JSON list of C-alpha atoms in Angstrom, two decimals:
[
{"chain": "A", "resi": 1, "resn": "UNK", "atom": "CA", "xyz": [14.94, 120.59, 120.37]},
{"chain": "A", "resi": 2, "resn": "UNK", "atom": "CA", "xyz": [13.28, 119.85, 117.00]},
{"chain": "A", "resi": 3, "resn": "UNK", "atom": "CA", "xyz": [11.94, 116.31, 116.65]},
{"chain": "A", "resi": 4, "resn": "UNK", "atom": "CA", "xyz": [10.17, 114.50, 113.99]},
{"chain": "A", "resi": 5, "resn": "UNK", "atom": "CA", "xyz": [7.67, 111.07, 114.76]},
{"chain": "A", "resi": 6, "resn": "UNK", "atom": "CA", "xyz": [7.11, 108.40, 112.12]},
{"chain": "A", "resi": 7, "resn": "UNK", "atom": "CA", "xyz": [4.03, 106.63, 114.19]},
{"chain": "A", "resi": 8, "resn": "UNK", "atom": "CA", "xyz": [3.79, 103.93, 112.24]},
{"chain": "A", "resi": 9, "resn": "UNK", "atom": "CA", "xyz": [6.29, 101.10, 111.76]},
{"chain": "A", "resi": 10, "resn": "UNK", "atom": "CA", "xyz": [5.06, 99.57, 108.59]},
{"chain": "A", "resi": 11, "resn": "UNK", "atom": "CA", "xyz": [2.08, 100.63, 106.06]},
{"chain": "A", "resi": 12, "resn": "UNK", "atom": "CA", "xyz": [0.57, 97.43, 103.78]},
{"chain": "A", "resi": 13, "resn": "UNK", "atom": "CA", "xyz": [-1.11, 98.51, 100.66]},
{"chain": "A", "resi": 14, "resn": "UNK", "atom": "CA", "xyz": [-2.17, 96.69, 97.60]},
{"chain": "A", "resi": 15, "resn": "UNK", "atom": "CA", "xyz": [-0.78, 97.67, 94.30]},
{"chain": "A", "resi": 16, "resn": "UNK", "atom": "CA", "xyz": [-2.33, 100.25, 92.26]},
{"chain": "A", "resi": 17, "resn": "UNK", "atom": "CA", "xyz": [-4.11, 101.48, 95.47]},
{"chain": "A", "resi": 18, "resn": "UNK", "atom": "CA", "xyz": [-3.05, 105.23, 97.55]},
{"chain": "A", "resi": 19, "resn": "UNK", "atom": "CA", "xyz": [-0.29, 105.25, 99.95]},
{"chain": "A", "resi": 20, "resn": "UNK", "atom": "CA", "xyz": [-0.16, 107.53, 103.23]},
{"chain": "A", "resi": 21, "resn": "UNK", "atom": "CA", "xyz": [2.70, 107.63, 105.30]},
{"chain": "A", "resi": 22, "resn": "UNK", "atom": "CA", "xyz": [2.37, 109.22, 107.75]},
{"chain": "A", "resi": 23, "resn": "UNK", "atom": "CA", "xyz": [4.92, 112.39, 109.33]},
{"chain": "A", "resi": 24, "resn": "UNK", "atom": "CA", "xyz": [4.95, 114.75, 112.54]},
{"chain": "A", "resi": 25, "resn": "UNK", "atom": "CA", "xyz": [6.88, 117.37, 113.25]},
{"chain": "A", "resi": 26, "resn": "UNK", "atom": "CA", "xyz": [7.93, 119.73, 116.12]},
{"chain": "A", "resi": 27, "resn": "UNK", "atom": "CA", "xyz": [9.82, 122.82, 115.66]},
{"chain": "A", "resi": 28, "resn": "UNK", "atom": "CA", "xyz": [10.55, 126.01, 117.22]},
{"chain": "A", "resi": 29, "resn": "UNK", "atom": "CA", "xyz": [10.54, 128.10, 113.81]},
{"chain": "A", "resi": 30, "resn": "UNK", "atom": "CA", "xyz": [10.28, 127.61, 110.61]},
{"chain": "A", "resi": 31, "resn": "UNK", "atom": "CA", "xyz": [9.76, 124.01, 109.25]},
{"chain": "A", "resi": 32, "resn": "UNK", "atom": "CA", "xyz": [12.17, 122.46, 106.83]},
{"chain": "A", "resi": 33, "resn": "UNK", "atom": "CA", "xyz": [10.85, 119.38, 106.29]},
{"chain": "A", "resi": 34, "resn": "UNK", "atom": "CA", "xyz": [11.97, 116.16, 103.71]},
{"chain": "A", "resi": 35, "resn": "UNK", "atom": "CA", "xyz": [11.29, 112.77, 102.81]},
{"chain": "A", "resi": 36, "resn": "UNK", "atom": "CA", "xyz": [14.12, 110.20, 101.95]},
{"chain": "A", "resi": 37, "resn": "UNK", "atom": "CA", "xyz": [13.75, 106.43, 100.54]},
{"chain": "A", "resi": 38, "resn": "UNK", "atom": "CA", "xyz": [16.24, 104.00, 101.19]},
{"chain": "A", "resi": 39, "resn": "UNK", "atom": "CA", "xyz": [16.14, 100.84, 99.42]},
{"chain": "A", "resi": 40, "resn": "UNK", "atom": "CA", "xyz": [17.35, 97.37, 100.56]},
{"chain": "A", "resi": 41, "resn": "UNK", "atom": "CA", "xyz": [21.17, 97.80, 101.34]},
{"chain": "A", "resi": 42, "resn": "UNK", "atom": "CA", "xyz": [21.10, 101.18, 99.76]},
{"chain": "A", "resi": 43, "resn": "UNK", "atom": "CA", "xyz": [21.96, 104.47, 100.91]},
{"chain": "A", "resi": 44, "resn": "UNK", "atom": "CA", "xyz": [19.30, 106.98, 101.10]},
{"chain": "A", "resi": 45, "resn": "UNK", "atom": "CA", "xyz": [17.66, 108.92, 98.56]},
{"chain": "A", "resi": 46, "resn": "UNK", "atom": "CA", "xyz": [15.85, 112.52, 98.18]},
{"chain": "A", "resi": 47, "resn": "UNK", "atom": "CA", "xyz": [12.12, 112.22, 97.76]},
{"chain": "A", "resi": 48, "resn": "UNK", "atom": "CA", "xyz": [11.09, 115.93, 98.00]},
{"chain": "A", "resi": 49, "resn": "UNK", "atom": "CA", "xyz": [11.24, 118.73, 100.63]},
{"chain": "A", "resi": 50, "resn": "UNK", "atom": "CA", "xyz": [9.40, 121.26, 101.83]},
{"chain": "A", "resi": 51, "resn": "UNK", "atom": "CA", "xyz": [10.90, 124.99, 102.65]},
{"chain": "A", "resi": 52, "resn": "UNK", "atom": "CA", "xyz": [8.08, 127.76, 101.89]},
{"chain": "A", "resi": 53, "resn": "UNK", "atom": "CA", "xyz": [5.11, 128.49, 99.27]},
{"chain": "A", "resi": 54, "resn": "UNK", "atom": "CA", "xyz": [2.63, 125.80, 98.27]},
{"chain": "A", "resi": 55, "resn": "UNK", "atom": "CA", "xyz": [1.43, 123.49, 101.13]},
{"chain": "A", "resi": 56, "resn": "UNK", "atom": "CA", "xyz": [1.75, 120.59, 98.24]},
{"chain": "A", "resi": 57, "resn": "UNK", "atom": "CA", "xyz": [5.05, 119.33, 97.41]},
{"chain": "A", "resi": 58, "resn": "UNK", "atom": "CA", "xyz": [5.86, 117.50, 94.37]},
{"chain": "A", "resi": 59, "resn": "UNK", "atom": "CA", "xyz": [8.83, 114.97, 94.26]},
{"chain": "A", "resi": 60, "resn": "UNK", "atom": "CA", "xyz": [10.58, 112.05, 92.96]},
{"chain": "A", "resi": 61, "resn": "UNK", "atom": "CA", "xyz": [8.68, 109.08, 91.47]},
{"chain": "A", "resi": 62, "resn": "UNK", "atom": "CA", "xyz": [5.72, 109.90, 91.60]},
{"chain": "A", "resi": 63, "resn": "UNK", "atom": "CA", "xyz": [5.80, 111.22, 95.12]},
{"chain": "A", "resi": 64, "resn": "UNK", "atom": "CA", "xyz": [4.22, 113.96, 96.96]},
{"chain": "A", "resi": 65, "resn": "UNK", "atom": "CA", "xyz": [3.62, 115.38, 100.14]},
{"chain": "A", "resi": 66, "resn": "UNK", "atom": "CA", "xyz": [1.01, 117.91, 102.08]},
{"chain": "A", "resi": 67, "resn": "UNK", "atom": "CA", "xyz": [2.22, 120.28, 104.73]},
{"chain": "A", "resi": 68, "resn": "UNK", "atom": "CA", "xyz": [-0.62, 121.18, 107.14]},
{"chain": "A", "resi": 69, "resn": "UNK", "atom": "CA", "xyz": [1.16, 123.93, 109.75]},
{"chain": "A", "resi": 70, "resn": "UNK", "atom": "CA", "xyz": [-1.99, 123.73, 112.28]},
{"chain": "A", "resi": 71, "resn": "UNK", "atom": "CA", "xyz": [-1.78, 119.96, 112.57]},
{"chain": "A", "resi": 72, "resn": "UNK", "atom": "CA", "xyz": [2.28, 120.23, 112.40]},
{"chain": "A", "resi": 73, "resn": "UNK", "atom": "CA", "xyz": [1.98, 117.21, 109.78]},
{"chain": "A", "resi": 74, "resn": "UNK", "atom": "CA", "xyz": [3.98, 116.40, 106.65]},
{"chain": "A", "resi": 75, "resn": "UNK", "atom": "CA", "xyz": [2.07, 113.28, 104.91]},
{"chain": "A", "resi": 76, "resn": "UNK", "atom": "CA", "xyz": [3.75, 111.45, 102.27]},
{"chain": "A", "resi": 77, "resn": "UNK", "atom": "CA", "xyz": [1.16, 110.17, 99.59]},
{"chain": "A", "resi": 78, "resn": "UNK", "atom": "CA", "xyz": [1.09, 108.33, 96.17]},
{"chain": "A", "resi": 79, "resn": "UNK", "atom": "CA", "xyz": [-1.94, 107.88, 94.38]},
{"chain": "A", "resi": 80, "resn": "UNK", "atom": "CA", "xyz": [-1.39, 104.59, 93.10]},
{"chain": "A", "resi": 81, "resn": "UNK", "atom": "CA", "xyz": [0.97, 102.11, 94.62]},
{"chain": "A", "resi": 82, "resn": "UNK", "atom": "CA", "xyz": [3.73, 99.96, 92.87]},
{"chain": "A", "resi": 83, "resn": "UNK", "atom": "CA", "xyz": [5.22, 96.85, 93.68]},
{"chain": "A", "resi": 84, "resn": "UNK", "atom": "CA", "xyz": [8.58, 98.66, 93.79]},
{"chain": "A", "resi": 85, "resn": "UNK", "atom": "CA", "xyz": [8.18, 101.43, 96.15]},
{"chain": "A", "resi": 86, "resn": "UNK", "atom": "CA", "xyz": [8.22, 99.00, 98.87]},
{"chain": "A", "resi": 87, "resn": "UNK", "atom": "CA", "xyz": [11.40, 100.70, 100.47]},
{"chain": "A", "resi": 88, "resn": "UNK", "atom": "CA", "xyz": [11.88, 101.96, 103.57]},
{"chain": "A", "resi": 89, "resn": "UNK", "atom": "CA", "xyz": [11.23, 105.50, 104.21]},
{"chain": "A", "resi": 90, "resn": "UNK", "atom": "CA", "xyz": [12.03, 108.56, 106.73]},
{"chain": "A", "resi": 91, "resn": "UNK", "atom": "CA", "xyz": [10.75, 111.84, 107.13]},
{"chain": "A", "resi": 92, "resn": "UNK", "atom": "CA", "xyz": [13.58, 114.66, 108.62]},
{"chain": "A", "resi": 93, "resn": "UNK", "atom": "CA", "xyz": [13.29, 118.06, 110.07]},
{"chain": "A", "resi": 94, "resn": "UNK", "atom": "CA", "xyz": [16.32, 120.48, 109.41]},
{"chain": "A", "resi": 95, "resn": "UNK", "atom": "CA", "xyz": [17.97, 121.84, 112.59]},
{"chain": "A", "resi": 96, "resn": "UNK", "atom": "CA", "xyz": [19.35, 125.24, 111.90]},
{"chain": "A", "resi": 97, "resn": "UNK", "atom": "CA", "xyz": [20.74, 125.82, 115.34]},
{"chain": "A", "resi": 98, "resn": "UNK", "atom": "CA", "xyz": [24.00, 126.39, 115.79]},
{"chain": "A", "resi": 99, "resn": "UNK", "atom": "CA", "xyz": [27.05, 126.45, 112.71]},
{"chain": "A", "resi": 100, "resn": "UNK", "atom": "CA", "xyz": [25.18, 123.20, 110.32]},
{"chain": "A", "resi": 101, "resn": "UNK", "atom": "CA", "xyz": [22.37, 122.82, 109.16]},
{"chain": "A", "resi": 102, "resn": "UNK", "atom": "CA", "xyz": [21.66, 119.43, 110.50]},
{"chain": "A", "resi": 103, "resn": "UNK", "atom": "CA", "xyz": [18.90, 117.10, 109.76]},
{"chain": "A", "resi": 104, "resn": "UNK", "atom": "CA", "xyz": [16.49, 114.89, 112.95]},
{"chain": "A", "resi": 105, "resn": "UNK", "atom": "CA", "xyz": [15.30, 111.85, 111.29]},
{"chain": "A", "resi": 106, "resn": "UNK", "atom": "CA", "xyz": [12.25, 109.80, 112.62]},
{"chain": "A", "resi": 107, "resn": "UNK", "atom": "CA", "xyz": [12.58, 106.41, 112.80]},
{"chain": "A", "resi": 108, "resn": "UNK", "atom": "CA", "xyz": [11.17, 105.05, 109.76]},
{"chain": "A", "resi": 109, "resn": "UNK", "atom": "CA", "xyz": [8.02, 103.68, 107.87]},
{"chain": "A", "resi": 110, "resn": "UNK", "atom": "CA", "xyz": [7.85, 100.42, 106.00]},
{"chain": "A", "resi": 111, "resn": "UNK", "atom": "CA", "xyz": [6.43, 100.32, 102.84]},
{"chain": "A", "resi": 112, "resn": "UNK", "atom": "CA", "xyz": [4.89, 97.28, 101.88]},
{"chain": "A", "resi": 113, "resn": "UNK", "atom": "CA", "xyz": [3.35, 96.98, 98.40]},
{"chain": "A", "resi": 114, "resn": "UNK", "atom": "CA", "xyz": [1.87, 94.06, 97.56]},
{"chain": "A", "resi": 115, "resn": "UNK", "atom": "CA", "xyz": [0.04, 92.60, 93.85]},
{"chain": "B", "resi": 1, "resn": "UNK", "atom": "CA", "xyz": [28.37, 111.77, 88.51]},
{"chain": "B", "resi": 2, "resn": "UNK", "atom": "CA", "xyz": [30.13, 109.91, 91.80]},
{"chain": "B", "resi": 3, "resn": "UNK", "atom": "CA", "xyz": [28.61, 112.15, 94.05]},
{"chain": "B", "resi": 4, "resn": "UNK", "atom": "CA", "xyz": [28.95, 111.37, 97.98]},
{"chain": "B", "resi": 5, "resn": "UNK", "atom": "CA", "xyz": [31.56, 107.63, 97.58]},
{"chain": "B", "resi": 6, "resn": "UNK", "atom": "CA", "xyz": [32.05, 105.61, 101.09]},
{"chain": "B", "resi": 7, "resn": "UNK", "atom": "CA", "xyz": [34.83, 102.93, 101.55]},
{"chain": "B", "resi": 8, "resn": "UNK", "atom": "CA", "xyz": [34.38, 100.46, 102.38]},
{"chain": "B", "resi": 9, "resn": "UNK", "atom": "CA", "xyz": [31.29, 98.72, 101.69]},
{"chain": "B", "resi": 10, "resn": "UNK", "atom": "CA", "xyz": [30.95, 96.17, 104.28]},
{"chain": "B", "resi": 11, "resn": "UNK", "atom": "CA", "xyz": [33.95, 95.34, 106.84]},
{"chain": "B", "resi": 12, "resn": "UNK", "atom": "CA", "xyz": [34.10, 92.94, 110.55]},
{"chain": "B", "resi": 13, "resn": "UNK", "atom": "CA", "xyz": [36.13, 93.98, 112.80]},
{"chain": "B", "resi": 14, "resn": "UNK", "atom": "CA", "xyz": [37.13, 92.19, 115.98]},
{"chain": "B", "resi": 15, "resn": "UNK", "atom": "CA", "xyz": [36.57, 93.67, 119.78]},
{"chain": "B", "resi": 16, "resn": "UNK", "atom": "CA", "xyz": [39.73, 96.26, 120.19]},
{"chain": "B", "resi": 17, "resn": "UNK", "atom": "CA", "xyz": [40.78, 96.92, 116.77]},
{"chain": "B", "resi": 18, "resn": "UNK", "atom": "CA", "xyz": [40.66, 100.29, 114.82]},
{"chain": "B", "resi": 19, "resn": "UNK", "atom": "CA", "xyz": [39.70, 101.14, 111.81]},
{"chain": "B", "resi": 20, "resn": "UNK", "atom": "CA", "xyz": [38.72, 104.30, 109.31]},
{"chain": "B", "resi": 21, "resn": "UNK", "atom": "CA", "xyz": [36.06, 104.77, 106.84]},
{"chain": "B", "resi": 22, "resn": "UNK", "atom": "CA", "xyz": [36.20, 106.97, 104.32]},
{"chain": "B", "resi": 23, "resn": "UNK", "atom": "CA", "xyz": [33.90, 109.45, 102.64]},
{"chain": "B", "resi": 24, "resn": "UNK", "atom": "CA", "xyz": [34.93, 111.23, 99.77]},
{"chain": "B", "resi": 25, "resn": "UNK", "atom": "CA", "xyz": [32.26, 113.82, 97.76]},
{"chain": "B", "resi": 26, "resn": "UNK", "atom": "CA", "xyz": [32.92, 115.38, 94.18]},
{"chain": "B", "resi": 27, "resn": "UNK", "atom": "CA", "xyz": [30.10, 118.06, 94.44]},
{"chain": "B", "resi": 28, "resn": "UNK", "atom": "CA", "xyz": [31.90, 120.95, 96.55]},
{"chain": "B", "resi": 29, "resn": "UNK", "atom": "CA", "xyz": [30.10, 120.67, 99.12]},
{"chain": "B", "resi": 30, "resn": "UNK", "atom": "CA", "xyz": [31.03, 122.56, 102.19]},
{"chain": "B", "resi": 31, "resn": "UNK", "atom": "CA", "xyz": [28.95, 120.79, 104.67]},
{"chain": "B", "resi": 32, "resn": "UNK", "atom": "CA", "xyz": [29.69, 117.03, 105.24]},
{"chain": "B", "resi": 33, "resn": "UNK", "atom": "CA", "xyz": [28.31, 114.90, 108.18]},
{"chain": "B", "resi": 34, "resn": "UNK", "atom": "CA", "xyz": [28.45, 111.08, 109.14]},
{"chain": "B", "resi": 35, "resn": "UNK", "atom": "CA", "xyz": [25.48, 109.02, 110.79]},
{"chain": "B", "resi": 36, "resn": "UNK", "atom": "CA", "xyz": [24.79, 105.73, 111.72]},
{"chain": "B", "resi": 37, "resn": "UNK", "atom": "CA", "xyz": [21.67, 103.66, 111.42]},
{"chain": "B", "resi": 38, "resn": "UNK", "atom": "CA", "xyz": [20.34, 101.65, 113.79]},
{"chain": "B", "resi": 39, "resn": "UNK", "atom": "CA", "xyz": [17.21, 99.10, 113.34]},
{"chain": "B", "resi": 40, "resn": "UNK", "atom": "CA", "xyz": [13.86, 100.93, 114.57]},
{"chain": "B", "resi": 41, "resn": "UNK", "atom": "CA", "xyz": [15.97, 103.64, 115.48]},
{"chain": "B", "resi": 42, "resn": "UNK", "atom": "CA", "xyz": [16.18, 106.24, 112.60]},
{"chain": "B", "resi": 43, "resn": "UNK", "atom": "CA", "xyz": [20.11, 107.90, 111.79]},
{"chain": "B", "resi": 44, "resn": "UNK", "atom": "CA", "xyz": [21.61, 109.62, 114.33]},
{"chain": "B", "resi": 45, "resn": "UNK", "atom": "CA", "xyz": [24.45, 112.26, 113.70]},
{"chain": "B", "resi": 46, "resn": "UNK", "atom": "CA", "xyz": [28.13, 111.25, 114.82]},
{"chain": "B", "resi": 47, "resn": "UNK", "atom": "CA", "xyz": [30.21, 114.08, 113.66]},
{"chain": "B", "resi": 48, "resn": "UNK", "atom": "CA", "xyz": [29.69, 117.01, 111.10]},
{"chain": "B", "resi": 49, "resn": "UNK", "atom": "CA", "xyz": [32.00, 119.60, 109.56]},
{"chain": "B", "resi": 50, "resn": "UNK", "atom": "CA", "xyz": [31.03, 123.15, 108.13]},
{"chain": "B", "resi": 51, "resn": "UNK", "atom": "CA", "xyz": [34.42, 123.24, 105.87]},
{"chain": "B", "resi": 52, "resn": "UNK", "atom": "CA", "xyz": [37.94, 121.94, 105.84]},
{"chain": "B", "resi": 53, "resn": "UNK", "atom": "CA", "xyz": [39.56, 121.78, 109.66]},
{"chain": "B", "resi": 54, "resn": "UNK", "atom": "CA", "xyz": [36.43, 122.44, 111.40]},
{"chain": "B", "resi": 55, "resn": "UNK", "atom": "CA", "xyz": [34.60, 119.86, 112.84]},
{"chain": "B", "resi": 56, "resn": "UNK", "atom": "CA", "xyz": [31.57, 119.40, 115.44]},
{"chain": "B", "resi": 57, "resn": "UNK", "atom": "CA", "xyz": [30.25, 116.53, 117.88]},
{"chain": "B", "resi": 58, "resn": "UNK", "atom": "CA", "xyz": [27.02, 115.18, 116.93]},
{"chain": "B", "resi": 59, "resn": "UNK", "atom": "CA", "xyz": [24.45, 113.00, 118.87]},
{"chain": "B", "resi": 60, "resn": "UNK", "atom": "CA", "xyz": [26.85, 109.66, 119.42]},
{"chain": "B", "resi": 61, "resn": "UNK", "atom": "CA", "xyz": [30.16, 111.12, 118.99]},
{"chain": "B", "resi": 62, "resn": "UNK", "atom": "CA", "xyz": [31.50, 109.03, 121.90]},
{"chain": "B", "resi": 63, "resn": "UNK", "atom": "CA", "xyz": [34.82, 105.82, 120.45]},
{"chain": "B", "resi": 64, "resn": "UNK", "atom": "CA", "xyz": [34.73, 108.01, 117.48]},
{"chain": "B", "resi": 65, "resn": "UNK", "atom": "CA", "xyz": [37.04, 110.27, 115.54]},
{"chain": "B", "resi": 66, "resn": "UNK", "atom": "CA", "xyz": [37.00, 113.14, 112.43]},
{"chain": "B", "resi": 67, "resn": "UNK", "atom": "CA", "xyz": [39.01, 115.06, 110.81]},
{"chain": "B", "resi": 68, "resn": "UNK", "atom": "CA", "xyz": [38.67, 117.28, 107.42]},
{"chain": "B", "resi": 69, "resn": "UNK", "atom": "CA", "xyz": [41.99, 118.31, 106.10]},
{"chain": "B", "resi": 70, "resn": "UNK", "atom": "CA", "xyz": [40.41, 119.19, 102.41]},
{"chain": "B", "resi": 71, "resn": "UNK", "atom": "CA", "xyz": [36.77, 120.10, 101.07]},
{"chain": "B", "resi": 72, "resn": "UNK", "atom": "CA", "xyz": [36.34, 116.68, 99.74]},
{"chain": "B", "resi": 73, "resn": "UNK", "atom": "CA", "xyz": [37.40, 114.06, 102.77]},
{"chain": "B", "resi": 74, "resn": "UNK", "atom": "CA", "xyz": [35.85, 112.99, 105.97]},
{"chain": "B", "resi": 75, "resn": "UNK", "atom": "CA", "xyz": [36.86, 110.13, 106.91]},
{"chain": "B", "resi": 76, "resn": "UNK", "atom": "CA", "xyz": [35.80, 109.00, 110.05]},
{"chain": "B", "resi": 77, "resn": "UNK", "atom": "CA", "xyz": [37.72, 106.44, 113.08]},
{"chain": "B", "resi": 78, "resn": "UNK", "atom": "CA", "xyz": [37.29, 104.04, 114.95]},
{"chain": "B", "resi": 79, "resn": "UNK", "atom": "CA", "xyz": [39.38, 103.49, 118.22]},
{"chain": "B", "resi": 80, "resn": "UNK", "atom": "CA", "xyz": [39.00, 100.46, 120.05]},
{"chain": "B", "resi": 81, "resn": "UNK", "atom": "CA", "xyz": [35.91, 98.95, 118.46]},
{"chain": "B", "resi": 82, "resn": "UNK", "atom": "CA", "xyz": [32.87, 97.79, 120.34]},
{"chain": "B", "resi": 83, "resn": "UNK", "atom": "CA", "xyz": [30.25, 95.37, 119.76]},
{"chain": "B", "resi": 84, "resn": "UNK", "atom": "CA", "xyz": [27.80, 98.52, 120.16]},
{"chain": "B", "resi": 85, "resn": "UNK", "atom": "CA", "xyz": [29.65, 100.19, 116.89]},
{"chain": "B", "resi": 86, "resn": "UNK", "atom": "CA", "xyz": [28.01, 97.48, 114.96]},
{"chain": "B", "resi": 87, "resn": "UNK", "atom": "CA", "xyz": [25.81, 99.53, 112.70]},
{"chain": "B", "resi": 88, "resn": "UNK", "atom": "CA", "xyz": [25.30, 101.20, 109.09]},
{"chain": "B", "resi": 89, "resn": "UNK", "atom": "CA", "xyz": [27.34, 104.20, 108.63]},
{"chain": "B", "resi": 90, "resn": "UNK", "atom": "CA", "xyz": [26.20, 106.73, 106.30]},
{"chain": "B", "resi": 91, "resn": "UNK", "atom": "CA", "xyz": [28.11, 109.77, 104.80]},
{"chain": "B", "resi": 92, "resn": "UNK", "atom": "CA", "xyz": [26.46, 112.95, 103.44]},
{"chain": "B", "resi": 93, "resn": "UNK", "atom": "CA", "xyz": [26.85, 116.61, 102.43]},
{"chain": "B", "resi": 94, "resn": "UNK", "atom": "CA", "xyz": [25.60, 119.51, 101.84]},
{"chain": "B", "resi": 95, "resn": "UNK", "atom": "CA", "xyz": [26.23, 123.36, 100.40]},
{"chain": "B", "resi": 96, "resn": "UNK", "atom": "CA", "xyz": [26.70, 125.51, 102.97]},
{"chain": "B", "resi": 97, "resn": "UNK", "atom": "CA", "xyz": [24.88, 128.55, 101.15]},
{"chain": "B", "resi": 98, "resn": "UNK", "atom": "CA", "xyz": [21.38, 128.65, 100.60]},
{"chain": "B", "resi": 99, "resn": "UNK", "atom": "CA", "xyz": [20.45, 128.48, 104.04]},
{"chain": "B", "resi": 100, "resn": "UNK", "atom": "CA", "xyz": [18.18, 125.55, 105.60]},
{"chain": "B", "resi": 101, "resn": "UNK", "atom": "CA", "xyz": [16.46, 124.33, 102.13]},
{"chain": "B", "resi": 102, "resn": "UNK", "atom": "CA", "xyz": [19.78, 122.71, 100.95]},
{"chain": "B", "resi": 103, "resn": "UNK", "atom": "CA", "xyz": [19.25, 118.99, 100.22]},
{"chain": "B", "resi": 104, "resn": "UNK", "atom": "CA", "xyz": [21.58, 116.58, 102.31]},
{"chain": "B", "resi": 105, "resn": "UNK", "atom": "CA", "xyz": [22.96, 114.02, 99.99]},
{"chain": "B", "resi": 106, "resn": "UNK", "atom": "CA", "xyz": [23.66, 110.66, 101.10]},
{"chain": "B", "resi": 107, "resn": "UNK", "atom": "CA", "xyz": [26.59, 108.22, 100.16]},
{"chain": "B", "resi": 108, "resn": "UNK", "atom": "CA", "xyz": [25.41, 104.21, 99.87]},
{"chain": "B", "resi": 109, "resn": "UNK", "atom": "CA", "xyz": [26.63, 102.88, 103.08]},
{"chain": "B", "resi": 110, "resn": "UNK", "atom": "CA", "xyz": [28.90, 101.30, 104.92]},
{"chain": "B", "resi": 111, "resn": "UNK", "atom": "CA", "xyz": [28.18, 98.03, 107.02]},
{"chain": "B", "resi": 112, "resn": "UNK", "atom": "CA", "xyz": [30.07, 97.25, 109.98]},
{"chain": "B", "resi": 113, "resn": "UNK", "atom": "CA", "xyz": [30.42, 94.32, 112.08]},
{"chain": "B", "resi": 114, "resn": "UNK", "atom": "CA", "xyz": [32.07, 94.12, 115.30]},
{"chain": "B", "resi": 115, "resn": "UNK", "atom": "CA", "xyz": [32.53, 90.57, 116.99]}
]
């Protein structure tokens, strides 16, 4: 089974400082990996994904995230902070067994940006 | 640009009674699925489908029901509600080609309350 861990519940940062939250995955094969945002009573939204090529991935925002295969790691970063990123935020893994293409979701990281 | 469109936005139900939400996407999509979201518990799957009159169990398929009669609806039931279906229900799709890189698109939610 393919699994993703979010370890921590809720990252504090100060505005205009870099963000890090953080992403593991486990897989069998290939990693599809992806990073959603979901807003206060919002539905969620598509940061950026990884499939293949360049271990940095560019997204929405402002966003981006490093895959590192040996440490089975997807890190979101920002390199400066803003008030209204605070959101909350969940990494998935794309489950390709059986007849969908299904996505495992951790459980979430808070994002708390404060002035 | 509707995209993925969930009715409705926030209902309470009472112990026993049934209900349906419904999920309707304007962007072809082949692949549509329906979560839930629990605090501190990421989105788990409920039921997918991989194209009109095919449909799949998810993780927590159990006082729940699907059906997809066209490309566009997925509208999903609820028999007999429980206080344990109180949640955030989430609709989303897919393509189907493209393989494991497609982006899952998410609808904005629909909160239940069961009392």
């Amino acid at each position: 089974a393919q699994s993703v861990a979010q370890p921590e519940d809720q990252v504090n940062v100060a505005e205009g400082n870099p963000l890090t939250v953080k992403c593991t995955y486990s897989v069998s094969g290939n990693p599809y990996l992806f990073w959603y945002v979901q807003y206060p009573n919002r539905g969620l939204q598509f940061l950026l994904k990884y499939i293949t090529g360049d271990n940095l991935v560019k997204g929405s925002y402002g966003f981006e995230a490093e895959f590192n295969k040996s440490q089975t790691s997807f890190h979101l970063k920002k390199p400066s902070a803003l008030v209204s990123d605070s959101a909350l935020y969940f990494c998935a893994v794309r489950d390709i067994t059986g007849t969908a293409s299904k996505l495992t979701f951790g459980t979430g990281t808070r994002l708390q940006v404060t002035l | 640009n509707a995209g993925v469109t969930q009715t409705p936005k926030f209902r309470i139900l009472k112990i026993g009674q049934s209900m349906t939400l419904q999920c309707t996407q304007d962007m072809n999509h082949n692949y549509m699925y329906w979560y839930r979201q629990d605090p501190g518990m990421g989105l788990k799957l409920i039921y997918y489908s991989v194209g009109a009159g095919i449909t799949d169990k998810g993780e927590v398929p159990n006082g729940y029901n699907v059906s997809r009669s066209t490309t566009e609806d997925f509208p999903l039931r609820l028999e007999l509600a429980a206080p344990s279906q109180t949640s955030v229900y989430f609709c989303a799709s897919s393509y189907a080609t493209g393989g494991a890189g497609n982006t899952i698109y998410f609808g904005e939610g629909s909160w239940l309350t069961v009392v």
